[in-house]
XYZ file of C-alpha atoms in Angstrom:
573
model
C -39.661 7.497 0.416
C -41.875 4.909 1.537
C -40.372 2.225 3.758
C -39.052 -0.232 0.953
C -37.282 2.399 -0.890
C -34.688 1.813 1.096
C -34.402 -2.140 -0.429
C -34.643 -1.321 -3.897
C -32.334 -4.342 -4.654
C -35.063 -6.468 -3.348
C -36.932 -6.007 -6.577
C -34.343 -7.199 -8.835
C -34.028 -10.494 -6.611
C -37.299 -11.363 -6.254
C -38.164 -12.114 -9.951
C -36.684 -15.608 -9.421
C -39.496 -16.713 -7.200
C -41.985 -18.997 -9.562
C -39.748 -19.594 -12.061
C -39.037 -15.929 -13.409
C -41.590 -14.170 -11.728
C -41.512 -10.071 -11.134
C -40.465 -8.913 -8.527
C -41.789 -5.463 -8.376
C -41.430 -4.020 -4.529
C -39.694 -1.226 -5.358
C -38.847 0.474 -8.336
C -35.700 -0.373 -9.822
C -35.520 1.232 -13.376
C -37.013 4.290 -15.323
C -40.740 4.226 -16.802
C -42.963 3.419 -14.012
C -42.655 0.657 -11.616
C -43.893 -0.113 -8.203
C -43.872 1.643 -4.930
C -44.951 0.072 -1.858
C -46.375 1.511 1.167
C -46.311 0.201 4.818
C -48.146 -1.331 7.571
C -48.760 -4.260 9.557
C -48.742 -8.287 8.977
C -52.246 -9.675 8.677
C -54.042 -12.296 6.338
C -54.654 -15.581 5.261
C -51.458 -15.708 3.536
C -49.356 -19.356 3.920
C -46.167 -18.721 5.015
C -44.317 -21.560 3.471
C -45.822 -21.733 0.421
C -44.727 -20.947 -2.784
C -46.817 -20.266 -5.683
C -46.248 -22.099 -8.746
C -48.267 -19.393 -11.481
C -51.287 -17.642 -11.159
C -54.236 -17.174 -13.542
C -55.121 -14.160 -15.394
C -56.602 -10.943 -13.836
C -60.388 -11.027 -13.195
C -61.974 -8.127 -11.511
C -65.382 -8.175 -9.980
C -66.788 -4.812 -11.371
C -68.994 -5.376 -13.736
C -68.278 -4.983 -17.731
C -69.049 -2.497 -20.430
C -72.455 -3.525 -21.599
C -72.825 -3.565 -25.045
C -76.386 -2.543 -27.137
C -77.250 -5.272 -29.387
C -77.522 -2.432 -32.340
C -75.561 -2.435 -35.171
C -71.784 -1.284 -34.966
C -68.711 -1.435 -36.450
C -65.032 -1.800 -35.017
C -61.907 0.399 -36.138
C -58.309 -1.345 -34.823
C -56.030 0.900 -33.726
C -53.387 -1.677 -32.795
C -52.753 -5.157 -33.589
C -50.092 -7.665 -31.395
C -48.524 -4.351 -31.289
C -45.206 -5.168 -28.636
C -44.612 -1.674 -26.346
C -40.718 -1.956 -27.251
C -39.226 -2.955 -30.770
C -36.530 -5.725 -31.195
C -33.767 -3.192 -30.182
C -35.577 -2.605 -26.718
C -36.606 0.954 -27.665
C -40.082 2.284 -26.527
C -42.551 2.219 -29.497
C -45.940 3.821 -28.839
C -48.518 3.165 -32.198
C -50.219 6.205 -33.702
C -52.735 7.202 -36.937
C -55.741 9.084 -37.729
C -59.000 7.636 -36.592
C -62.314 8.562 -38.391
C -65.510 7.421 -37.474
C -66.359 4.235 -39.864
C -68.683 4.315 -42.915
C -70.539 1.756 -42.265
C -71.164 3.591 -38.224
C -71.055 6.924 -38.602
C -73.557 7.965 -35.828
C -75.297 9.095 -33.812
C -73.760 6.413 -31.491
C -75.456 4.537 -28.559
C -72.336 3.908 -27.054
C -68.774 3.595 -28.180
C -66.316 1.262 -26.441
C -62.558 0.931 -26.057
C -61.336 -2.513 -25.776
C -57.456 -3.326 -24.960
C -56.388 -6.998 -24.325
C -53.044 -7.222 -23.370
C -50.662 -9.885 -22.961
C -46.613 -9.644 -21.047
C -44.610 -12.884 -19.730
C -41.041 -12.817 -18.124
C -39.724 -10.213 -15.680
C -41.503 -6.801 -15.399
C -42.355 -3.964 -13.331
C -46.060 -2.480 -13.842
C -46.157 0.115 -16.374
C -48.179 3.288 -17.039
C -50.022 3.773 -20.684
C -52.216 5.854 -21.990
C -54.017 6.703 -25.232
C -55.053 10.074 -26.687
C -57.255 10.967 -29.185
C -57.958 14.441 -30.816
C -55.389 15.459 -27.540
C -57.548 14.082 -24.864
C -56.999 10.960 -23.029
C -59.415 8.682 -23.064
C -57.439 5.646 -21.280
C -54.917 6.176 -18.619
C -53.996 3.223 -16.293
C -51.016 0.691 -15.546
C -50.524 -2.702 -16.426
C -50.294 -6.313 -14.601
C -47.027 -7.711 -13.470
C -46.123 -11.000 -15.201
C -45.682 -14.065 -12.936
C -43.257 -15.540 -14.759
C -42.610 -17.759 -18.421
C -46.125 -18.541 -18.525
C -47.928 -15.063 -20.771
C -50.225 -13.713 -18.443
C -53.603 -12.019 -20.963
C -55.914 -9.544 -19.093
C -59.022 -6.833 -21.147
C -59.565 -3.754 -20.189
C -62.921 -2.202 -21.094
C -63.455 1.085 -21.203
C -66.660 3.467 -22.341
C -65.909 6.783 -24.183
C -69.281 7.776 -25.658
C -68.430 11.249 -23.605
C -65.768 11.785 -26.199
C -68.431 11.319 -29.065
C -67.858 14.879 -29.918
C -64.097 14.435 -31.141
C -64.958 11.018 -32.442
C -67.158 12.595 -35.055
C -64.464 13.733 -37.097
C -61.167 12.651 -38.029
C -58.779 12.886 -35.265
C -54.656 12.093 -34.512
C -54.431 8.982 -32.443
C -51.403 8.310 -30.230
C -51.447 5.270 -27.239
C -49.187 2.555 -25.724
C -47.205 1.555 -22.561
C -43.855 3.074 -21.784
C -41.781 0.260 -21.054
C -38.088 -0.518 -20.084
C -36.619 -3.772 -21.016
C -33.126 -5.025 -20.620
C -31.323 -8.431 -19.309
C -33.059 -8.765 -16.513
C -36.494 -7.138 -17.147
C -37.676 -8.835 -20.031
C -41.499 -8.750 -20.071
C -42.812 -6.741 -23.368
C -46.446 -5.522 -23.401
C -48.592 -6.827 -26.078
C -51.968 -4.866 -27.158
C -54.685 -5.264 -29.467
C -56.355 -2.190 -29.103
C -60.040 -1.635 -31.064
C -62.712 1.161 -30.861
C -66.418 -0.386 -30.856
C -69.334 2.669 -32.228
C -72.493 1.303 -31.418
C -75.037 2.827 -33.806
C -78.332 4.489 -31.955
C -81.778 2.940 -33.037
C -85.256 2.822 -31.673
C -84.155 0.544 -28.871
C -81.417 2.619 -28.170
C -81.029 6.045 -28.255
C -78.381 8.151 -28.624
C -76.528 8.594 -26.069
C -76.238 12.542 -24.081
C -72.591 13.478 -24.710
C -71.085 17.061 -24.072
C -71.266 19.557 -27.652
C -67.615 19.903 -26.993
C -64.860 18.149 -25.257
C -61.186 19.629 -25.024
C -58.319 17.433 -23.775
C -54.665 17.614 -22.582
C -52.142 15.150 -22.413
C -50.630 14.206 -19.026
C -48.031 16.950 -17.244
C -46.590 16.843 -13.614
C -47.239 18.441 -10.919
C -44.000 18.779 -8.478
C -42.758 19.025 -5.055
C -41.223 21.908 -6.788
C -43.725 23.276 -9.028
C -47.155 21.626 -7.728
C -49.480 23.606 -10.329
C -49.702 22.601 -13.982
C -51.610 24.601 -16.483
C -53.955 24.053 -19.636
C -54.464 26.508 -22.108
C -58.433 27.160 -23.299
C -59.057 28.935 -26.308
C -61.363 28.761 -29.264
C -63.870 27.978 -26.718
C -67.718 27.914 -27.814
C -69.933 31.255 -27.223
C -72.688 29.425 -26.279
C -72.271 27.395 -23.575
C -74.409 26.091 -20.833
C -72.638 23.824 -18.622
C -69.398 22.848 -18.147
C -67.566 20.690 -16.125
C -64.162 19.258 -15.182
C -62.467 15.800 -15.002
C -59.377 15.088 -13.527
C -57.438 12.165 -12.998
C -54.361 11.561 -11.007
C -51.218 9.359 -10.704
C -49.195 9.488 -7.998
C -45.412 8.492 -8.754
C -42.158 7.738 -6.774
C -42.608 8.360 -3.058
C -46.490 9.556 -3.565
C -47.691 6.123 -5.462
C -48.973 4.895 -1.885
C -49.539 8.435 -0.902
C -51.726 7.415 1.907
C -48.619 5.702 3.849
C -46.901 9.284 3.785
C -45.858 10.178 7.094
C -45.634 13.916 8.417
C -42.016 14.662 7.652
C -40.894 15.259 11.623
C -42.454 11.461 11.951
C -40.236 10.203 9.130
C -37.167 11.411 10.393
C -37.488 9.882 13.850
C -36.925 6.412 12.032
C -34.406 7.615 9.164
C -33.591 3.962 8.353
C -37.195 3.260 7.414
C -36.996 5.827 4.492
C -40.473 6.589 5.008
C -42.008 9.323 2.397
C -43.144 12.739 4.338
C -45.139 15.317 3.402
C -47.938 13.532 5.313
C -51.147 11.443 3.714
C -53.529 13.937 2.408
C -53.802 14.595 -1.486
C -55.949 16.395 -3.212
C -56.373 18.656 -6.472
C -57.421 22.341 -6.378
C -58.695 23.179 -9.727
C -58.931 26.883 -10.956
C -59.942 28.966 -13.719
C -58.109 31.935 -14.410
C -56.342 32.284 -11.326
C -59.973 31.644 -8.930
C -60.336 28.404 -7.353
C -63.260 26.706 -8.560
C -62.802 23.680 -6.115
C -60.973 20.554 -5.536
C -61.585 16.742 -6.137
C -59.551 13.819 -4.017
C -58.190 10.693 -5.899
C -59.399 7.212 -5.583
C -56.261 5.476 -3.015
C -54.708 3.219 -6.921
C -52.713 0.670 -5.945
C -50.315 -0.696 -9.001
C -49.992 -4.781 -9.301
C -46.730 -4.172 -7.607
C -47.546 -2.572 -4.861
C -47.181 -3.099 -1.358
C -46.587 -6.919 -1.806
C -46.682 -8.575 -5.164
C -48.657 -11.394 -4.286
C -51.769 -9.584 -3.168
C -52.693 -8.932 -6.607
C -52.493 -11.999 -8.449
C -55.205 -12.846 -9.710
C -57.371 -10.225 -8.282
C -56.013 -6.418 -9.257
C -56.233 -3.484 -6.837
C -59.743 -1.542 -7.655
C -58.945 0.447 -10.715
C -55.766 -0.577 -11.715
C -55.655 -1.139 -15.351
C -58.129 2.105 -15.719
C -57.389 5.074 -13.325
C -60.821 6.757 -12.218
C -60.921 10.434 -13.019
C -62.964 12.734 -10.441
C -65.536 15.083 -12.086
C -65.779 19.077 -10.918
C -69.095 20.805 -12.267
C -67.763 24.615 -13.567
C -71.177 25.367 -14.470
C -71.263 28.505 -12.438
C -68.564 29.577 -14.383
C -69.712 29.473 -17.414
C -69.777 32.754 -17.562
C -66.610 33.794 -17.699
C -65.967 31.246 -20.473
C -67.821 32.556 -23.225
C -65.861 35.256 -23.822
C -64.145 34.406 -27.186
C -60.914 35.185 -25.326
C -58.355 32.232 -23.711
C -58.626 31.027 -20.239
C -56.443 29.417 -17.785
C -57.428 25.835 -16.158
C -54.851 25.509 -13.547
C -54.618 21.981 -11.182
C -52.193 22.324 -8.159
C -51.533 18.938 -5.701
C -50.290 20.617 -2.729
C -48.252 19.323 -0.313
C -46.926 16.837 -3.119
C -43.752 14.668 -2.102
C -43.159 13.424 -5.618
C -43.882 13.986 -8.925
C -48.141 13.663 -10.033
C -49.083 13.060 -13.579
C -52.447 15.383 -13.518
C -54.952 14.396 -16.722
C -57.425 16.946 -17.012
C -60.303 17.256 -19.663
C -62.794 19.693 -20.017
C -66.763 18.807 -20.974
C -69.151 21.631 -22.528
C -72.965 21.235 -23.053
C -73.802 24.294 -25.430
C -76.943 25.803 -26.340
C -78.520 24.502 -29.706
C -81.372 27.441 -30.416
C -78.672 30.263 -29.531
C -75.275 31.477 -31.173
C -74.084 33.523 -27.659
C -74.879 32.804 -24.029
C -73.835 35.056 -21.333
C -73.360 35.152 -17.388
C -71.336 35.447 -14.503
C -70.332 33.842 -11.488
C -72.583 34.890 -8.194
C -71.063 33.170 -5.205
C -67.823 32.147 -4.663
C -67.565 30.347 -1.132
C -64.047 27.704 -2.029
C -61.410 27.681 0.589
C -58.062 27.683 -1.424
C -56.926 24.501 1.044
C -58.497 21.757 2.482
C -56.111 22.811 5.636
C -55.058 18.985 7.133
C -54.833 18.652 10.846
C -52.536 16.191 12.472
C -52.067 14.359 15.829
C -49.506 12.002 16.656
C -49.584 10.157 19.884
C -46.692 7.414 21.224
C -47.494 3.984 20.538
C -45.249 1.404 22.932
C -42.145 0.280 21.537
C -41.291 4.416 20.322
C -44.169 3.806 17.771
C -46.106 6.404 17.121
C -50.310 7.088 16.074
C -50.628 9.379 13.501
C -54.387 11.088 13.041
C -54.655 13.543 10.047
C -58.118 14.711 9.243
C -59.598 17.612 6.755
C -62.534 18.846 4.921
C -63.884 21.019 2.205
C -67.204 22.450 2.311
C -67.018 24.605 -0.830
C -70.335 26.450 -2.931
C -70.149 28.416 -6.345
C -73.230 29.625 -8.001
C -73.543 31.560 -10.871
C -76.208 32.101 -14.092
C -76.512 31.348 -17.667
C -79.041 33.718 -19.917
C -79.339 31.204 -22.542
C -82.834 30.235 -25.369
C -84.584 28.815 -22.404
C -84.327 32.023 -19.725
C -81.711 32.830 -17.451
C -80.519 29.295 -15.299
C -79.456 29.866 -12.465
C -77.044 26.867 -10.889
C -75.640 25.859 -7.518
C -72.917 23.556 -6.965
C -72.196 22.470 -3.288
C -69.367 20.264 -2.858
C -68.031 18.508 0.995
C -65.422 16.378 1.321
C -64.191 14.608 4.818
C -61.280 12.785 5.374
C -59.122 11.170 8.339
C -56.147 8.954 8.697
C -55.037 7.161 11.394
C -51.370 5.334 10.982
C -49.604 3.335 13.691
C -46.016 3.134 12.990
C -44.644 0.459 14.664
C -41.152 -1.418 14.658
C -38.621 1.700 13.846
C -40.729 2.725 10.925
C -40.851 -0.686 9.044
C -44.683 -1.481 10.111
C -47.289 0.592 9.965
C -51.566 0.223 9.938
C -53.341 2.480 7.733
C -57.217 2.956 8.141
C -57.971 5.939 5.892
C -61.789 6.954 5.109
C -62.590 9.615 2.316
C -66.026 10.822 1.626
C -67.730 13.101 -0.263
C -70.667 14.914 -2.267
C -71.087 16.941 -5.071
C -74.760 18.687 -5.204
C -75.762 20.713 -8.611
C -78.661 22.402 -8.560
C -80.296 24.563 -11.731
C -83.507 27.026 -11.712
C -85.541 29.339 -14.064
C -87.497 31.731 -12.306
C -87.407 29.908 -9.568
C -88.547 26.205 -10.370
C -86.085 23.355 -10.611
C -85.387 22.681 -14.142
C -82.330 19.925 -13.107
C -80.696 18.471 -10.339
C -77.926 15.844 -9.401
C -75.916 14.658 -7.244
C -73.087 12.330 -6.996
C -71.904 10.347 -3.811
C -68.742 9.194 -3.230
C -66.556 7.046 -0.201
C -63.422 5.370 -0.619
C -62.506 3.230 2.698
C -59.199 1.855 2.816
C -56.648 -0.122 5.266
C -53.364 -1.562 4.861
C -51.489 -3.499 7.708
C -48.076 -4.176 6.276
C -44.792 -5.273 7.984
C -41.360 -5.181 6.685
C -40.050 -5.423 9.927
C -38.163 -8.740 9.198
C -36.094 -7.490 6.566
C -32.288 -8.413 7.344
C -30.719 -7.380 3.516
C -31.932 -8.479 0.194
C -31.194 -11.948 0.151
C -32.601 -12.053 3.830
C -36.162 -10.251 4.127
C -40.256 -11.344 4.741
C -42.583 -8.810 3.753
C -46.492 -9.422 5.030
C -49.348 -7.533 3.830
C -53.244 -7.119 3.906
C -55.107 -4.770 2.471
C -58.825 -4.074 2.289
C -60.374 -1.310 0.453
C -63.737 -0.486 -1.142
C -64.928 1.716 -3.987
C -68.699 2.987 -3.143
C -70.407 5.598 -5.809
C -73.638 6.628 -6.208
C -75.355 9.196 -8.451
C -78.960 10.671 -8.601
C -81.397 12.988 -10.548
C -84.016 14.886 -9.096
C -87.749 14.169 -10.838
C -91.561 14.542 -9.838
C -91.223 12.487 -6.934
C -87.508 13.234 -5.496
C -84.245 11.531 -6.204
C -83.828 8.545 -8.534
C -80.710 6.486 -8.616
C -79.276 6.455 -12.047
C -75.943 5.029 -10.973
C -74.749 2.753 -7.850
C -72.225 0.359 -7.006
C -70.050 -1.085 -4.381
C -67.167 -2.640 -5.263
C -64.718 -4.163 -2.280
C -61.617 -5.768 -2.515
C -59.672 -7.764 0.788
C -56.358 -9.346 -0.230
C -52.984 -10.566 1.953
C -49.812 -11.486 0.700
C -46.620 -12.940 1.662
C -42.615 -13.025 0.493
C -40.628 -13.971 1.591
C -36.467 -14.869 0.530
C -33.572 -16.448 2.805
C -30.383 -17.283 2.084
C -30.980 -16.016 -1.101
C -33.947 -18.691 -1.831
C -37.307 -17.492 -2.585
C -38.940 -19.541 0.871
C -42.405 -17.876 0.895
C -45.089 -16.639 -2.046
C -48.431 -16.434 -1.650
C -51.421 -14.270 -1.684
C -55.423 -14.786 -1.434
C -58.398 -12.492 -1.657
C -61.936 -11.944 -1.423
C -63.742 -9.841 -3.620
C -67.453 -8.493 -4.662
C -69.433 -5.896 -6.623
C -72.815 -5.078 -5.449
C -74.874 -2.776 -7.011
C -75.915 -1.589 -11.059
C -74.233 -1.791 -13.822
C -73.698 1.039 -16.624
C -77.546 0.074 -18.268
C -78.489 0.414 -14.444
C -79.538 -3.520 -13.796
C -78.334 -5.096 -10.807
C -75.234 -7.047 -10.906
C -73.621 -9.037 -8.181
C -70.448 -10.598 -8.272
C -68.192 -12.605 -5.896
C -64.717 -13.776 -6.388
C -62.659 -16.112 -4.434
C -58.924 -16.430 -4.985
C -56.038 -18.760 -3.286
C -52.337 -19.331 -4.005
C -52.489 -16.809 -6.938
C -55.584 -19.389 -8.426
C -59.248 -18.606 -8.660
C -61.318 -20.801 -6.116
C -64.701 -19.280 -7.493
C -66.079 -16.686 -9.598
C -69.947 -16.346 -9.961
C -71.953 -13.632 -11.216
C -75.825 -12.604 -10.552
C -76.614 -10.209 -12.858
């Protein structure tokens, strides 16, 4: 458990603070909810203020753009409320078609959501599928109080154009609980924008074939879940592999995980074990075909409320997935016969929702392909090493560190010759934690970093290359070292992460930058209750996008945030 489990009542007492705010430090009730990590006090946080609202959520990554072609918009929910007048869970559904007036090809097609919750509420996990595959997963804002609190959430899913072209079940919403005391209910509009291609703008290049999954779990007990392949094309030429992940329970702020001997030297802390590292080993048909990490999510509950009003962790209200390139594989896949796409999250300490979703380009002069896989260099674990070292005061340092240098190759005899492809894939991480006052403190600075290389010949001579670069820096200093019960307690954080991505093609004259962006985020928070009375609530941040957007022009963004207000917000596109 992470070291507020141990409080849970905390979270049902802190909703009073601003008039009816959420409390949302640990989770209370079934169907999501928040669970905070650890570290040390830090920030600009006042500690006798108390915030009286906050404004609604602006991020500083930059939006969907939109082509200025024609397009038409199909509404797949309207003010629909995530739990009906008995309190109940609803979750809307249909058939979606692709609209008359837009039936492709498409430029781009966007999902919009705007949602809109007030009163007392944990954050919430939702989803939507379409023809089985999930095209949104994410969790929602915590409301501040009376006052409805309205956020969008944008999200591009031209890659799905190839279930979008024909009529396809539809099922989405947030699961929700709501009773006395938690009485926020999520409203969404949700709409799906096709943008039709023209001379301006061309069609966009989607995978031939996409096959989805809904969520499963991967356990302590149990840490592999499995998706079923069949009716796969015979002609395929590359293939690749998303996966997104959602920690829950004790692994929501995996990265404040402990190693389990470190947790139980400071059993009142209820610490979670098992710890920081997380990653997912992917493999078809029972050989491992690699592994991707998981961006460090932070839910709008998380940690310390107050961080994230108005300014939301990096990728909160859309989880990123992490792309695998099975091209090598290939293959094997064309068989006609079913195949096993296995994800496993070892060393899990709670339960992971694992989204997977698998993208095939096929061959359009050719009915059958054929191949096999080459080289086969992917170590089945990333193997963690830790150190711990004594702090004063019985602390103790914690240093965990691992890597993955992993390489598959493998050929495709397809119209255009035989293609031979490469994919080289390194990953680095390290943690260092100091755990500090019995357990209830600890600083995090974790750094994860990574490339993914694919490489494709005929007879030789480059015919494609890319390659996609990836670091996600993160620290937390969080204290909840005054906490005396749960009408007596101050909990300080700060935490500062960053989001970096880049992605390149190779052409005439080397590598060209097709995609790059840095988004960073620095945000402390405050709360703080005695005697009962809610005597401290505050949070500021800083936060700024640097880099392209998705039609690759520069964007720049800065936001500045105080007292749960924004100070300034200006854009440079």
């Amino acid at each position: 458990m992470s070291v507020l489990r141990r409080v849970v009542a905390v979270g049902a007492l802190v909703g009073l603070l601003a008039g009816g705010g959420i409390a949302g430090v640990a989770q209370a009730a079934p169907g999501g909810g928040a669970a905070p990590a650890a570290g040390a006090p830090g920030g600009a946080a006042a500690p006798g203020y108390v915030e009286d609202g906050t404004d609604d959520p602006v991020v500083a990554a930059p939006p969907v753009s939109r082509p200025d072609s024609r397009h038409c918009t199909v509404t797949l929910a309207k003010d629909f409320d995530s739990n009906a007048a008995d309190g109940s869970q609803q979750f809307y559904s249909g058939t979606l078609a692709p609209p008359a007036g837009c039936r492709g090809p498409w430029a781009k097609v966007v999902l919009d959501q705007t949602v809109t919750v007030s009163g007392r509420q944990y954050d919430r996990s939702g989803d939507l599928t379409i023809g089985g595959a999930e095209v949104w997963f994410g969790t929602t804002e915590e409301p501040s109080g009376a006052v409805p609190t309205t956020y969008h959430v944008a999200t591009d899913v031209t890659r799905f154009a190839a279930l979008l072209r024909q009529p396809q079940p539809f099922r989405g919403g947030i699961g929700n609980y709501v009773s006395d005391v938690y009485t926020g209910n999520y409203r969404q509009t949700v709409t799906l924008t096709y943008y039709v291609a023209d001379r301006r703008h061309p069609a966009a290049t989607t995978p031939d074939a996409v096959y989805g999954f809904g969520s499963q779990q991967a356990k302590p007990v149990g840490e592999t879940v499995h998706f079923g392949l069949s009716r796969l094309p015979r002609n395929i030429t590359r293939a690749a592999v998303e996966v997104t992940l959602k920690g829950n329970g004790c692994d929501e702020q995996w990265f404040s995980a402990v190693p389990d001997d470190v947790a139980a030297r400071y059993p009142d802390a209820g610490m979670c074990g098992h710890g920081p590292y997380r990653e997912a080993a992917v493999a078809l048909d029972d050989t491992a075909a690699g592994a991707v990490t998981t961006f460090p999510h932070i839910y709008s509950g998380g940690i310390v409320p107050t961080l994230w009003r108005p300014v939301p962790a990096i990728g909160t209200f859309a989880l990123y997935p992490e792309t695998l390139d099975v091209t090598p594989f290939v293959g094997r896949l064309v068989d006609g016969a079913r195949h096993d796409l296995a994800v496993t999250v070892p060393g899990a300490n709670d339960n992971w929702d694992v989204v997977a979703t698998v993208l095939l380009y096929t061959d359009h002069h050719a009915a059958r392909t054929s191949g096999a896989l080459t080289t086969h260099q992917v170590a089945a674990s990333a193997h963690p090493t830790t150190t711990e070292n004594p702090l004063s005061d019985n602390g103790t340092r914690v240093d965990v560190r691992a890597s993955r240098h992993d390489v598959t190759a493998g050929y495709v005899d397809t119209s255009a010759g035989r293609v031979r492809t490469t994919v080289r894939s390194t990953l680095s991480y390290r943690s260092v934690d100091d755990v500090t006052a019995a357990g209830m403190a600890q600083s995090i600075r974790q750094t994860v970093t990574g490339r993914q290389t694919s490489t494709s010949t005929v007879d030789g001579r480059r015919v494609a290359a890319s390659q996609h670069d990836f670091s996600y820096p993160l620290g937390v200093d969080y204290s909840a070292a005054a906490y005396t019960d749960d009408q007596n307690f101050s909990l300080t954080g700060t935490v500062e992460m960053a989001r970096v991505v880049r992605t390149a093609v190779a052409g005439r004259h080397g590598w060209r930058t097709t995609a790059r962006g840095r988004e960073w985020l620095r945000s402390t928070g405050i709360l703080t209750r005695t005697d009962g009375v809610t005597t401290a609530s505050d949070g500021s941040s800083r936060s700024t996008y640097d880099g392209l957007d998705d039609a690759g022009r520069p964007y720049h963004h800065r936001i500045v945030t105080d007292h749960g207000r924004i100070r300034s917000d200006v854009t440079q596109p």
